């Protein structure tokens, strides 16, 4: 659009009409000044920055569809005889919660669609949060000053899981009852106080009458309210800190390069909401989820093969399946370790280590600076490798949660799978750690090579003597900048080694702590290579341009070489 | 006509004719065959004898010449039952095992898999008559026993209750099947004939318990069949089913396809800034 066709909003017909009321509002609320600043806030762009947005939009979808469901759902365990239109359950006695879920599915127009969107939305919500968290982890975006936002994120993830679980338990069908039974077992396994907590939560013995109404209040009021508050805080902090960005030309630790919130980012984000909603609606419309009617009403004496929690609880379930039986009785108290350790301990460990990691890392690296540029995963090999190892461990637990399905679908022996996973739980993460770390370090070396020897052009020279050599071209300055600007120089570990006593022979009282930290530092940086120094790069460039080989004529279009070795020309 | 006359000498002509004759007699037999509930007593001596001969050829290697079972040394010197005794298992067991293609067992494994039926219906009746003549056992169910279409709605709902209390623990709530220890499994109930549903309950193959007529009356069994069949035929409300495998599959779907599509969109949006670099 050229400038002369551009009309300012104030001068457009609509603008003129709205000027009165908008001015009235602004005089009273003074939003224009605040809006001007915030709406022009700049956000950088990268696809991985949109994973969090997927989580946000699926939360919005959940709120919308959830409100629809509340209109018909009856949170009561009172018994009724089913009179609805699903014939195979006609006349069966069931709880009102289950009956009303059947009604939503079969007798309310659009009810089944909304139920299915709601459930798919829940799966996406937690999955997107987790993917978003992995992005933040692997890029080091949680470093100072963003630790608090990381903690809020951990809170959101755990609450999101609880929210999903309470929702899953509401319809009071056989599967959700089995899930509740699992959690009941988890609670009861807590040493000493377990059975008291069980009585408190269920208002008596499992399942009792109280649990569905209680879960309902938690599910539609308590947890969504907390989630909403946390999401708000998360966003506010994001705006306050400004978004991190990938290193690149013109991007420094002090600026943000990107598009303004209004109109560009708003349009993109708004559009993305419709895409997320669209995908969820598509899922809800064509793929069945949680067909509660085939499970039947909950009855403590029934179970079904292939009972599973939703995926985000699969990890806990899997750990319980992996744990060999272990129970002790001390002084008349029974401790069911085989449930407590994997279920309660496992979840506790996951969330505790997630919450503590930024602080542990900071203690190890001693890094007190602010970071607004992201770190490429390869440049923090130990962090990346730990992340992959943790993912592997999580994956093993998750697979164990579906061991019966794996056995059935692939015709394998369930015991064999369990044993492989039991051993794998300890062995696979170690392998993953070693492999990932090696890959990271190789990639660092590769970067160094491109920095000092330039791009491989894919042009092969044959010398008169018959030898072959590939020509290299100097790296464009912007690329070199992107590669180097966020990379931290490695510390001088040798000179920091703590001493037992100083030169005068006075004992160092903090020796133990210092030496532990030193050893962790050595571990954290071991194997990493420093990037080439300025002199090295300059020297290499001279070499590239002059000397015995002709500099390559690179056209305007030359953009380097793709991974497959083909010059990238547009 | 010329075509027929030239094909008459085709090398498949004889087998085809034989097969047709067999089929015809089979069909004719099925029409005139006495109600199988009484077949046990009425089974003619010649039928039993024919069954015995078939048995000796096809089954005795594992089940013994007189169906007394064969015990051979298994691995590691442990005694292993090569084929269990069939005395007293009744015609229903033979019918179930043979018509679902489980027997004759082709390859030993943790469990006889469902397979193509290899014997003709007539031969199966003969072997069943032979096994039934060895000792009393459950007879094959009658037409009336498996007439699930006559069950009313109340009965179907009741059948659902029976199914959930007795069967879903192994076969899953939609009958999708489930894993059991040591490589064994409860198979899917999809497309299983009503008569085999009945016989499976009556004879309890393998790990499956026997649901005798005292536990589940013939009426109960018919209602269970009606429930299973109704649920299988009603189609999937709500879209493509996860094969009844539930949340594990759903979770995988969301991670791979859902998040995959959305990441694709994110990449696409990320590539198209306002100042697009595309030329
Ligand atoms: C934060 C995100 C939320 C998550 C993860 C979530 C998750 C779930 C899940 C997994 C179910 C079981 C659905 C089924 O398959 O039947 C469910 C049911 C339900 N949810 Fe939510 N939900 C969320 C937010 C909400 C909100 C905000 C409301 C209402 C204000 C709501 C209202 C309901 C109701 C009434 C049901 C039971 C109805 C039924 O099962 O058909 N949910 N929720």
Short mmCIF file of C-alpha atoms in Angstrom, two decimals, chain A residues 286-549:
data_model
loop_
_atom_site.label_atom_id
_atom_site.label_comp_id
_atom_site.label_asym_id
_atom_site.label_seq_id
_atom_site.Cartn_x
_atom_site.Cartn_y
_atom_site.Cartn_z
CA UNK A 286 -13.71 -36.54 13.67
CA UNK A 287 -11.84 -38.45 16.34
CA UNK A 288 -13.61 -40.09 19.23
CA UNK A 289 -12.24 -39.47 22.67
CA UNK A 290 -13.30 -40.82 26.04
CA UNK A 291 -16.44 -42.66 24.88
CA UNK A 292 -17.77 -42.91 28.43
CA UNK A 293 -20.85 -44.80 27.30
CA UNK A 294 -18.89 -47.91 26.37
CA UNK A 295 -17.05 -47.92 29.70
CA UNK A 296 -20.23 -48.06 31.72
CA UNK A 297 -20.88 -46.47 35.12
CA UNK A 298 -18.23 -46.75 37.79
CA UNK A 299 -18.49 -49.79 39.95
CA UNK A 300 -15.61 -50.54 42.32
CA UNK A 301 -15.85 -54.25 41.56
CA UNK A 302 -15.32 -53.87 37.81
CA UNK A 303 -12.21 -53.10 35.82
CA UNK A 304 -11.45 -53.05 32.16
CA UNK A 305 -8.34 -54.21 30.37
CA UNK A 306 -6.37 -51.34 28.95
CA UNK A 307 -7.37 -48.91 31.72
CA UNK A 308 -5.21 -45.87 31.27
CA UNK A 309 -4.97 -42.39 32.66
CA UNK A 310 -4.71 -39.49 30.23
CA UNK A 311 -1.23 -39.22 28.82
CA UNK A 312 0.13 -36.68 31.28
CA UNK A 313 -0.44 -39.08 34.17
CA UNK A 314 0.97 -42.02 32.21
CA UNK A 315 4.41 -41.36 33.60
CA UNK A 316 3.32 -41.90 37.22
CA UNK A 317 1.26 -44.91 36.32
CA UNK A 318 4.26 -46.33 34.46
CA UNK A 319 6.62 -45.87 37.39
CA UNK A 320 4.20 -47.74 39.62
CA UNK A 321 4.07 -50.56 37.10
CA UNK A 322 7.87 -50.68 36.93
CA UNK A 323 8.46 -50.72 40.67
CA UNK A 324 8.86 -54.18 42.13
CA UNK A 325 6.61 -54.87 45.12
CA UNK A 326 7.99 -53.47 48.33
CA UNK A 327 6.14 -53.12 51.58
CA UNK A 328 7.30 -52.92 55.16
CA UNK A 329 5.51 -52.90 58.44
CA UNK A 330 7.06 -50.95 61.28
CA UNK A 331 5.38 -50.61 64.65
CA UNK A 332 2.05 -51.64 63.20
CA UNK A 333 2.21 -49.10 60.37
CA UNK A 334 2.30 -50.41 56.83
CA UNK A 335 4.45 -48.56 54.36
CA UNK A 336 3.62 -49.31 50.75
CA UNK A 337 6.88 -48.15 49.21
CA UNK A 338 6.09 -49.68 45.84
CA UNK A 339 3.34 -47.11 45.39
CA UNK A 340 4.66 -44.21 47.42
CA UNK A 341 8.14 -44.03 45.93
CA UNK A 342 7.20 -44.14 42.26
CA UNK A 343 3.88 -42.30 42.35
CA UNK A 344 4.30 -39.62 44.97
CA UNK A 345 8.10 -39.60 44.88
CA UNK A 346 8.30 -39.66 41.10
CA UNK A 347 6.02 -36.69 40.56
CA UNK A 348 7.64 -34.85 43.44
CA UNK A 349 11.06 -35.43 41.97
CA UNK A 350 10.05 -34.23 38.52
CA UNK A 351 8.58 -30.98 39.76
CA UNK A 352 11.21 -30.32 42.40
CA UNK A 353 14.06 -30.73 39.95
CA UNK A 354 12.27 -28.61 37.38
CA UNK A 355 11.81 -25.85 39.92
CA UNK A 356 15.34 -26.00 41.26
CA UNK A 357 17.28 -26.34 38.03
CA UNK A 358 17.77 -22.64 37.19
CA UNK A 359 19.18 -22.06 40.63
CA UNK A 360 21.39 -25.12 40.54
CA UNK A 361 22.75 -24.11 37.17
CA UNK A 362 23.42 -20.61 38.34
CA UNK A 363 25.26 -21.88 41.36
CA UNK A 364 27.43 -24.04 39.15
CA UNK A 365 28.20 -21.46 36.48
CA UNK A 366 28.30 -18.53 38.90
CA UNK A 367 26.65 -16.52 36.17
CA UNK A 368 25.08 -13.36 37.63
CA UNK A 369 24.51 -11.48 34.39
CA UNK A 370 21.19 -10.89 32.70
CA UNK A 371 20.52 -12.85 29.55
CA UNK A 372 18.21 -11.71 26.82
CA UNK A 373 19.85 -13.63 24.03
CA UNK A 374 19.05 -17.30 23.82
CA UNK A 375 21.75 -19.88 24.00
CA UNK A 376 21.89 -22.51 21.31
CA UNK A 377 21.51 -25.97 22.85
CA UNK A 378 24.91 -27.05 21.55
CA UNK A 379 26.63 -24.30 23.46
CA UNK A 380 25.51 -25.70 26.81
CA UNK A 381 26.25 -29.39 26.24
CA UNK A 382 25.69 -30.57 29.78
CA UNK A 383 22.38 -28.77 30.13
CA UNK A 384 21.19 -30.12 26.80
CA UNK A 385 22.37 -33.61 27.59
CA UNK A 386 20.72 -33.55 31.02
CA UNK A 387 17.51 -32.42 29.36
CA UNK A 388 17.59 -35.24 26.86
CA UNK A 389 18.43 -37.73 29.60
CA UNK A 390 15.45 -36.52 31.63
CA UNK A 391 13.23 -36.76 28.59
CA UNK A 392 14.45 -40.31 28.04
CA UNK A 393 13.67 -41.23 31.62
CA UNK A 394 10.24 -39.67 31.32
CA UNK A 395 9.72 -41.54 28.07
CA UNK A 396 10.58 -44.87 29.68
CA UNK A 397 8.09 -44.22 32.48
CA UNK A 398 5.50 -43.20 29.95
CA UNK A 399 6.05 -46.32 27.83
CA UNK A 400 5.73 -48.43 30.97
CA UNK A 401 2.34 -46.85 31.59
CA UNK A 402 1.22 -48.36 28.30
CA UNK A 403 3.08 -51.66 28.64
CA UNK A 404 -0.10 -53.72 28.24
CA UNK A 405 -1.05 -51.88 25.06
CA UNK A 406 2.45 -52.37 23.67
CA UNK A 407 2.28 -56.06 24.56
CA UNK A 408 -1.08 -56.47 22.87
CA UNK A 409 -0.32 -54.48 19.75
CA UNK A 410 3.12 -55.88 19.08
CA UNK A 411 2.52 -59.38 20.39
CA UNK A 412 5.22 -59.08 23.05
CA UNK A 413 5.48 -60.50 26.51
CA UNK A 414 4.41 -57.97 29.10
CA UNK A 415 6.98 -59.21 31.63
CA UNK A 416 9.80 -58.91 29.12
CA UNK A 417 8.76 -55.35 28.32
CA UNK A 418 8.63 -54.50 31.99
CA UNK A 419 12.11 -55.84 32.58
CA UNK A 420 13.58 -54.06 29.59
CA UNK A 421 12.03 -50.82 30.83
CA UNK A 422 13.15 -51.42 34.41
CA UNK A 423 16.74 -51.67 33.31
CA UNK A 424 16.24 -49.03 30.67
CA UNK A 425 14.99 -46.58 33.25
CA UNK A 426 18.51 -46.40 34.62
CA UNK A 427 20.56 -47.20 31.53
CA UNK A 428 18.88 -45.35 28.66
CA UNK A 429 19.21 -41.89 30.22
CA UNK A 430 22.94 -42.42 30.73
CA UNK A 431 23.36 -43.43 27.11
CA UNK A 432 21.23 -40.49 26.01
CA UNK A 433 23.36 -38.15 28.10
CA UNK A 434 26.64 -39.34 26.65
CA UNK A 435 25.41 -39.35 23.07
CA UNK A 436 23.80 -35.92 23.30
CA UNK A 437 26.82 -34.36 24.90
CA UNK A 438 29.09 -35.74 22.21
CA UNK A 439 26.78 -34.43 19.49
CA UNK A 440 26.72 -30.98 21.07
CA UNK A 441 30.47 -30.82 21.30
CA UNK A 442 30.84 -31.98 17.70
CA UNK A 443 28.48 -29.23 16.64
CA UNK A 444 30.53 -26.68 18.58
CA UNK A 445 33.61 -27.85 16.73
CA UNK A 446 31.77 -27.61 13.47
CA UNK A 447 30.82 -24.02 14.28
CA UNK A 448 34.43 -23.23 15.06
CA UNK A 449 35.48 -24.71 11.80
CA UNK A 450 33.01 -22.65 9.79
CA UNK A 451 34.12 -19.58 11.68
CA UNK A 452 37.78 -20.07 10.94
CA UNK A 453 37.64 -21.81 7.58
CA UNK A 454 34.46 -20.38 6.10
CA UNK A 455 31.65 -22.16 4.32
CA UNK A 456 32.19 -25.26 2.33
CA UNK A 457 31.13 -24.09 -1.09
CA UNK A 458 30.66 -27.47 -2.67
CA UNK A 459 33.08 -26.46 -5.41
CA UNK A 460 35.80 -29.06 -5.80
CA UNK A 461 39.17 -28.15 -7.25
CA UNK A 462 41.43 -30.65 -8.81
CA UNK A 463 45.10 -29.78 -8.56
CA UNK A 464 47.55 -30.55 -11.34
CA UNK A 465 49.02 -33.25 -9.14
CA UNK A 466 45.62 -34.96 -9.06
CA UNK A 467 44.55 -34.06 -5.54
CA UNK A 468 41.07 -32.83 -4.75
CA UNK A 469 40.20 -30.00 -2.43
CA UNK A 470 37.00 -28.22 -1.63
CA UNK A 471 36.99 -24.46 -1.80
CA UNK A 472 35.85 -22.54 1.20
CA UNK A 473 34.29 -19.13 1.17
CA UNK A 474 34.43 -16.67 4.04
CA UNK A 475 31.40 -16.65 6.26
CA UNK A 476 29.11 -13.64 5.80
CA UNK A 477 29.60 -11.24 8.69
CA UNK A 478 26.01 -11.58 9.88
CA UNK A 479 26.33 -15.33 10.19
CA UNK A 480 29.60 -15.04 12.01
CA UNK A 481 27.99 -12.57 14.37
CA UNK A 482 25.04 -14.85 14.98
CA UNK A 483 27.36 -17.73 15.72
CA UNK A 484 29.55 -15.84 18.14
CA UNK A 485 27.46 -13.21 19.86
CA UNK A 486 25.71 -15.42 22.39
CA UNK A 487 28.50 -17.80 23.04
CA UNK A 488 30.03 -17.51 26.47
CA UNK A 489 33.78 -17.78 26.83
CA UNK A 490 34.73 -20.80 28.92
CA UNK A 491 35.96 -20.00 32.42
CA UNK A 492 39.55 -20.56 33.48
CA UNK A 493 38.82 -23.57 35.61
CA UNK A 494 42.38 -24.43 36.61
CA UNK A 495 43.07 -21.10 38.27
CA UNK A 496 39.87 -21.29 40.33
CA UNK A 497 40.63 -24.57 41.99
CA UNK A 498 39.87 -24.06 45.71
CA UNK A 499 42.69 -24.60 48.13
CA UNK A 500 42.57 -26.44 51.42
CA UNK A 501 44.67 -23.73 53.00
CA UNK A 502 45.99 -20.36 51.91
CA UNK A 503 49.61 -19.46 51.45
CA UNK A 504 50.00 -18.80 55.15
CA UNK A 505 48.63 -22.21 56.00
CA UNK A 506 45.28 -21.01 57.34
CA UNK A 507 42.62 -23.64 56.75
CA UNK A 508 39.94 -22.72 54.26
CA UNK A 509 36.66 -23.20 56.17
CA UNK A 510 34.55 -23.40 53.00
CA UNK A 511 36.78 -25.89 51.29
CA UNK A 512 34.22 -28.72 51.03
CA UNK A 513 31.53 -26.62 49.47
CA UNK A 514 33.93 -24.89 47.14
CA UNK A 515 35.45 -28.07 45.96
CA UNK A 516 32.04 -29.66 45.30
CA UNK A 517 31.11 -26.63 43.26
CA UNK A 518 34.42 -26.76 41.46
CA UNK A 519 33.93 -30.38 40.53
CA UNK A 520 30.44 -29.64 39.22
CA UNK A 521 31.89 -26.76 37.23
CA UNK A 522 34.45 -29.05 35.69
CA UNK A 523 31.69 -31.46 34.81
CA UNK A 524 29.52 -28.71 33.38
CA UNK A 525 32.21 -27.35 31.08
CA UNK A 526 34.12 -30.53 30.33
CA UNK A 527 34.61 -31.21 26.65
CA UNK A 528 33.29 -27.85 25.51
CA UNK A 529 35.54 -25.97 23.14
CA UNK A 530 36.06 -22.25 23.21
CA UNK A 531 35.16 -20.33 20.12
CA UNK A 532 38.06 -19.12 18.01
CA UNK A 533 39.47 -15.81 19.09
CA UNK A 534 39.24 -12.66 17.00
CA UNK A 535 42.87 -13.09 15.93
CA UNK A 536 42.26 -16.64 14.83
CA UNK A 537 39.29 -15.66 12.72
CA UNK A 538 41.07 -12.72 11.16
CA UNK A 539 44.09 -14.81 10.41
CA UNK A 540 41.95 -17.47 8.81
CA UNK A 541 40.14 -14.90 6.71
CA UNK A 542 43.37 -13.58 5.31
CA UNK A 543 44.31 -17.06 4.45
CA UNK A 544 41.00 -17.67 2.74
CA UNK A 545 41.11 -14.60 0.58
CA UNK A 546 44.76 -14.51 -0.43
CA UNK A 547 47.33 -17.20 -0.89
CA UNK A 548 47.34 -19.87 -3.47
CA UNK A 549 43.65 -20.34 -4.20
#
